[in-house]
């Protein structure tokens, strides 16, 4: 079961133009579900650059102002690549339920990346729901997460 802190922590959300409609739908759904949402844009369908929004969400999560982040672009790939350049961020591109569950249980993922050109809104909501409510398993997985930090290039 998710802790109270996990349920009340803010979720930072960002998207580029390709992800904007899905982000809008996810933001209003999350708010309806009683989640605290920090919407960091974009605010329309005009073409824009995903690294800017990935960085904004990653900074919000890395600083602790948000407990988790959700990023949406066309595929989820660019967002994940960009967000993972930030210290303390474990972003995973999860366009199915299995990946969403495992990215929490094994990788303690703190940023979920979605592809608006890959999945339908209903599946995206199910992925978000799974990802937000699946706990990290720790144990042997923590040793591997520690290794990632130790082995990273300076
Ligand atoms: C934008 O056309 C697209 O490249 C972007 O949304 C994303 O899919 C990048 O990974």
PDB file of C-alpha atoms and ligand atoms in Angstrom:
ATOM      1  CA  UNK A   1       0.000   0.000   0.000  1.00  0.00           C
ATOM      2  CA  UNK A   2       1.282   3.494  -0.840  1.00  0.00           C
ATOM      3  CA  UNK A   3       2.246   5.630   2.165  1.00  0.00           C
ATOM      4  CA  UNK A   4       0.341   8.812   3.017  1.00  0.00           C
ATOM      5  CA  UNK A   5       3.409  10.835   2.042  1.00  0.00           C
ATOM      6  CA  UNK A   6       3.476   9.209  -1.395  1.00  0.00           C
ATOM      7  CA  UNK A   7      -0.206  10.016  -1.897  1.00  0.00           C
ATOM      8  CA  UNK A   8       0.088  13.674  -0.876  1.00  0.00           C
ATOM      9  CA  UNK A   9       3.437  14.516  -2.514  1.00  0.00           C
ATOM     10  CA  UNK A  10       3.090  16.728  -5.555  1.00  0.00           C
ATOM     11  CA  UNK A  11       3.498  15.262  -9.030  1.00  0.00           C
ATOM     12  CA  UNK A  12       5.386  17.470 -11.485  1.00  0.00           C
ATOM     13  CA  UNK A  13       4.100  17.058 -15.040  1.00  0.00           C
ATOM     14  CA  UNK A  14       5.540  18.260 -18.340  1.00  0.00           C
ATOM     15  CA  UNK A  15       5.130  17.676 -22.057  1.00  0.00           C
ATOM     16  CA  UNK A  16       6.155  18.958 -25.452  1.00  0.00           C
ATOM     17  CA  UNK A  17       3.682  19.713 -28.268  1.00  0.00           C
ATOM     18  CA  UNK A  18       3.305  16.013 -29.116  1.00  0.00           C
ATOM     19  CA  UNK A  19       2.464  15.182 -25.529  1.00  0.00           C
ATOM     20  CA  UNK A  20       0.361  18.223 -24.740  1.00  0.00           C
ATOM     21  CA  UNK A  21      -3.161  16.782 -25.276  1.00  0.00           C
ATOM     22  CA  UNK A  22      -2.370  13.667 -23.228  1.00  0.00           C
ATOM     23  CA  UNK A  23      -0.720  15.761 -20.508  1.00  0.00           C
ATOM     24  CA  UNK A  24      -3.842  17.952 -20.285  1.00  0.00           C
ATOM     25  CA  UNK A  25      -6.017  14.868 -19.898  1.00  0.00           C
ATOM     26  CA  UNK A  26      -3.710  13.328 -17.287  1.00  0.00           C
ATOM     27  CA  UNK A  27      -3.496  16.567 -15.284  1.00  0.00           C
ATOM     28  CA  UNK A  28      -7.251  16.960 -14.958  1.00  0.00           C
ATOM     29  CA  UNK A  29      -7.692  13.258 -14.179  1.00  0.00           C
ATOM     30  CA  UNK A  30      -4.980  13.347 -11.499  1.00  0.00           C
ATOM     31  CA  UNK A  31      -6.534  16.461  -9.940  1.00  0.00           C
ATOM     32  CA  UNK A  32      -9.941  14.741  -9.929  1.00  0.00           C
ATOM     33  CA  UNK A  33      -8.268  11.816  -8.150  1.00  0.00           C
ATOM     34  CA  UNK A  34      -7.115  14.221  -5.421  1.00  0.00           C
ATOM     35  CA  UNK A  35      -3.463  14.321  -6.483  1.00  0.00           C
ATOM     36  CA  UNK A  36      -1.443  17.525  -6.168  1.00  0.00           C
ATOM     37  CA  UNK A  37      -0.222  18.396  -9.677  1.00  0.00           C
ATOM     38  CA  UNK A  38       2.471  20.907 -10.656  1.00  0.00           C
ATOM     39  CA  UNK A  39       1.927  21.534 -14.374  1.00  0.00           C
ATOM     40  CA  UNK A  40       5.179  22.829 -15.883  1.00  0.00           C
ATOM     41  CA  UNK A  41       3.887  23.103 -19.459  1.00  0.00           C
ATOM     42  CA  UNK A  42       3.854  23.202 -22.377  1.00  0.00           C
ATOM     43  CA  UNK A  43       0.562  25.036 -22.651  1.00  0.00           C
ATOM     44  CA  UNK A  44      -0.473  24.365 -26.248  1.00  0.00           C
ATOM     45  CA  UNK A  45       0.079  22.423 -29.463  1.00  0.00           C
ATOM     46  CA  UNK A  46       2.683  24.811 -30.881  1.00  0.00           C
ATOM     47  CA  UNK A  47       5.973  23.081 -31.674  1.00  0.00           C
ATOM     48  CA  UNK A  48       8.457  23.232 -28.792  1.00  0.00           C
ATOM     49  CA  UNK A  49      11.515  21.396 -27.483  1.00  0.00           C
ATOM     50  CA  UNK A  50      11.162  18.464 -25.076  1.00  0.00           C
ATOM     51  CA  UNK A  51      14.528  18.908 -23.254  1.00  0.00           C
ATOM     52  CA  UNK A  52      13.277  22.134 -21.685  1.00  0.00           C
ATOM     53  CA  UNK A  53      10.278  20.422 -20.064  1.00  0.00           C
ATOM     54  CA  UNK A  54      12.255  17.312 -19.103  1.00  0.00           C
ATOM     55  CA  UNK A  55      14.713  19.551 -17.291  1.00  0.00           C
ATOM     56  CA  UNK A  56      11.958  21.512 -15.515  1.00  0.00           C
ATOM     57  CA  UNK A  57      10.308  18.340 -14.193  1.00  0.00           C
ATOM     58  CA  UNK A  58      13.633  16.679 -13.308  1.00  0.00           C
ATOM     59  CA  UNK A  59      14.684  19.721 -11.273  1.00  0.00           C
ATOM     60  CA  UNK A  60      11.364  19.726  -9.426  1.00  0.00           C
ATOM     61  CA  UNK A  61      11.764  16.066  -8.468  1.00  0.00           C
ATOM     62  CA  UNK A  62      15.507  16.232  -7.709  1.00  0.00           C
ATOM     63  CA  UNK A  63      14.927  19.195  -5.374  1.00  0.00           C
ATOM     64  CA  UNK A  64      12.131  17.392  -3.515  1.00  0.00           C
ATOM     65  CA  UNK A  65       9.521  19.997  -4.426  1.00  0.00           C
ATOM     66  CA  UNK A  66       7.710  17.141  -6.168  1.00  0.00           C
ATOM     67  CA  UNK A  67       7.730  13.507  -5.078  1.00  0.00           C
ATOM     68  CA  UNK A  68       7.494  12.152  -8.602  1.00  0.00           C
ATOM     69  CA  UNK A  69       7.355  13.419 -12.185  1.00  0.00           C
ATOM     70  CA  UNK A  70       5.506  12.520 -15.354  1.00  0.00           C
ATOM     71  CA  UNK A  71       6.767  13.535 -18.802  1.00  0.00           C
ATOM     72  CA  UNK A  72       4.948  13.107 -22.099  1.00  0.00           C
ATOM     73  CA  UNK A  73       6.380  13.491 -25.608  1.00  0.00           C
ATOM     74  CA  UNK A  74       5.735  11.631 -28.862  1.00  0.00           C
ATOM     75  CA  UNK A  75       7.462   8.419 -27.775  1.00  0.00           C
ATOM     76  CA  UNK A  76       8.649   9.071 -24.219  1.00  0.00           C
ATOM     77  CA  UNK A  77      12.224   8.391 -25.349  1.00  0.00           C
ATOM     78  CA  UNK A  78      13.556  11.933 -25.624  1.00  0.00           C
ATOM     79  CA  UNK A  79      12.046  12.868 -22.277  1.00  0.00           C
ATOM     80  CA  UNK A  80      13.671   9.873 -20.561  1.00  0.00           C
ATOM     81  CA  UNK A  81      17.077  10.548 -22.104  1.00  0.00           C
ATOM     82  CA  UNK A  82      16.958  14.203 -21.061  1.00  0.00           C
ATOM     83  CA  UNK A  83      15.574  13.647 -17.558  1.00  0.00           C
ATOM     84  CA  UNK A  84      18.187  10.986 -16.776  1.00  0.00           C
ATOM     85  CA  UNK A  85      20.967  13.550 -17.207  1.00  0.00           C
ATOM     86  CA  UNK A  86      19.916  15.014 -13.853  1.00  0.00           C
ATOM     87  CA  UNK A  87      21.449  13.739 -10.624  1.00  0.00           C
ATOM     88  CA  UNK A  88      19.011  11.675  -8.570  1.00  0.00           C
ATOM     89  CA  UNK A  89      16.588  11.102 -11.432  1.00  0.00           C
ATOM     90  CA  UNK A  90      15.569   7.599 -12.472  1.00  0.00           C
ATOM     91  CA  UNK A  91      13.348   8.167 -15.484  1.00  0.00           C
ATOM     92  CA  UNK A  92      11.781   5.237 -17.321  1.00  0.00           C
ATOM     93  CA  UNK A  93       9.927   5.172 -20.614  1.00  0.00           C
ATOM     94  CA  UNK A  94       6.977   2.910 -19.823  1.00  0.00           C
ATOM     95  CA  UNK A  95       4.409   2.451 -22.551  1.00  0.00           C
ATOM     96  CA  UNK A  96       2.905  -0.672 -21.005  1.00  0.00           C
ATOM     97  CA  UNK A  97       1.761  -1.832 -17.578  1.00  0.00           C
ATOM     98  CA  UNK A  98       4.540  -4.382 -17.078  1.00  0.00           C
ATOM     99  CA  UNK A  99       7.258  -1.768 -17.535  1.00  0.00           C
ATOM    100  CA  UNK A 100       5.412   0.659 -15.258  1.00  0.00           C
ATOM    101  CA  UNK A 101       5.283  -1.915 -12.460  1.00  0.00           C
ATOM    102  CA  UNK A 102       8.887  -3.074 -12.862  1.00  0.00           C
ATOM    103  CA  UNK A 103      10.264   0.469 -13.118  1.00  0.00           C
ATOM    104  CA  UNK A 104       8.929   1.024  -9.607  1.00  0.00           C
ATOM    105  CA  UNK A 105       9.626  -2.381  -8.032  1.00  0.00           C
ATOM    106  CA  UNK A 106      13.184  -2.796  -9.372  1.00  0.00           C
ATOM    107  CA  UNK A 107      14.385   0.669 -10.384  1.00  0.00           C
ATOM    108  CA  UNK A 108      12.625   2.939  -7.867  1.00  0.00           C
ATOM    109  CA  UNK A 109      11.694   5.131 -10.818  1.00  0.00           C
ATOM    110  CA  UNK A 110      10.827   8.693  -9.890  1.00  0.00           C
ATOM    111  CA  UNK A 111       9.965  10.028 -13.346  1.00  0.00           C
ATOM    112  CA  UNK A 112       7.539   8.247 -15.687  1.00  0.00           C
ATOM    113  CA  UNK A 113       7.885   8.990 -19.409  1.00  0.00           C
ATOM    114  CA  UNK A 114       5.000   8.290 -21.772  1.00  0.00           C
ATOM    115  CA  UNK A 115       4.634   8.321 -25.549  1.00  0.00           C
ATOM    116  CA  UNK A 116       1.471  10.087 -26.666  1.00  0.00           C
ATOM    117  CA  UNK A 117       1.999   8.756 -30.206  1.00  0.00           C
ATOM    118  CA  UNK A 118       2.349   5.209 -28.887  1.00  0.00           C
ATOM    119  CA  UNK A 119      -0.430   4.667 -26.362  1.00  0.00           C
ATOM    120  CA  UNK A 120      -4.089   5.673 -26.020  1.00  0.00           C
ATOM    121  CA  UNK A 121      -5.212   7.937 -23.149  1.00  0.00           C
ATOM    122  CA  UNK A 122      -7.009   5.136 -21.303  1.00  0.00           C
ATOM    123  CA  UNK A 123      -3.892   2.952 -21.249  1.00  0.00           C
ATOM    124  CA  UNK A 124      -1.819   5.980 -20.216  1.00  0.00           C
ATOM    125  CA  UNK A 125      -4.081   6.465 -17.178  1.00  0.00           C
ATOM    126  CA  UNK A 126      -3.778   2.792 -16.230  1.00  0.00           C
ATOM    127  CA  UNK A 127       0.010   3.039 -16.555  1.00  0.00           C
ATOM    128  CA  UNK A 128       0.093   6.162 -14.365  1.00  0.00           C
ATOM    129  CA  UNK A 129      -2.164   4.518 -11.780  1.00  0.00           C
ATOM    130  CA  UNK A 130       0.055   1.418 -11.653  1.00  0.00           C
ATOM    131  CA  UNK A 131       3.237   3.462 -11.510  1.00  0.00           C
ATOM    132  CA  UNK A 132       1.982   5.734  -8.713  1.00  0.00           C
ATOM    133  CA  UNK A 133       0.776   2.895  -6.518  1.00  0.00           C
ATOM    134  CA  UNK A 134       3.528   0.276  -6.966  1.00  0.00           C
ATOM    135  CA  UNK A 135       6.098   0.329  -4.160  1.00  0.00           C
ATOM    136  CA  UNK A 136       9.862  -0.042  -4.592  1.00  0.00           C
ATOM    137  CA  UNK A 137      11.094  -3.448  -3.440  1.00  0.00           C
ATOM    138  CA  UNK A 138      14.555  -2.358  -2.237  1.00  0.00           C
ATOM    139  CA  UNK A 139      16.878  -5.186  -1.149  1.00  0.00           C
ATOM    140  CA  UNK A 140      19.092  -6.458  -3.977  1.00  0.00           C
ATOM    141  CA  UNK A 141      17.725  -3.727  -6.238  1.00  0.00           C
ATOM    142  CA  UNK A 142      19.144  -1.028  -3.961  1.00  0.00           C
ATOM    143  CA  UNK A 143      22.642  -2.495  -4.331  1.00  0.00           C
ATOM    144  CA  UNK A 144      22.286  -2.072  -8.096  1.00  0.00           C
ATOM    145  CA  UNK A 145      20.959   1.472  -7.824  1.00  0.00           C
ATOM    146  CA  UNK A 146      23.942   2.298  -5.597  1.00  0.00           C
ATOM    147  CA  UNK A 147      26.238   0.817  -8.261  1.00  0.00           C
ATOM    148  CA  UNK A 148      24.736   3.128 -10.879  1.00  0.00           C
ATOM    149  CA  UNK A 149      25.785   6.123  -8.782  1.00  0.00           C
ATOM    150  CA  UNK A 150      29.256   4.688  -8.081  1.00  0.00           C
ATOM    151  CA  UNK A 151      29.966   3.805 -11.709  1.00  0.00           C
ATOM    152  CA  UNK A 152      28.559   6.967 -13.325  1.00  0.00           C
ATOM    153  CA  UNK A 153      30.972   9.210 -15.236  1.00  0.00           C
ATOM    154  CA  UNK A 154      31.766  12.425 -13.385  1.00  0.00           C
TER     155      UNK A 154
HETATM  156  C1  LIG B   1       8.588  15.613 -31.515  1.00  0.00           C
HETATM  157  O1  LIG B   1       8.278  15.533 -32.872  1.00  0.00           O
HETATM  158  C2  LIG B   1       9.201  14.310 -31.018  1.00  0.00           C
HETATM  159  O2  LIG B   1      10.462  14.134 -31.528  1.00  0.00           O
HETATM  160  C3  LIG B   1       9.214  14.265 -29.508  1.00  0.00           C
HETATM  161  O3  LIG B   1       7.931  14.435 -29.021  1.00  0.00           O
HETATM  162  C4  LIG B   1       9.710  12.982 -28.863  1.00  0.00           C
HETATM  163  O4  LIG B   1       9.039  11.867 -29.361  1.00  0.00           O
HETATM  164  C5  LIG B   1      11.165  12.794 -28.785  1.00  0.00           C
HETATM  165  O5  LIG B   1      11.668  11.789 -28.269  1.00  0.00           O
END
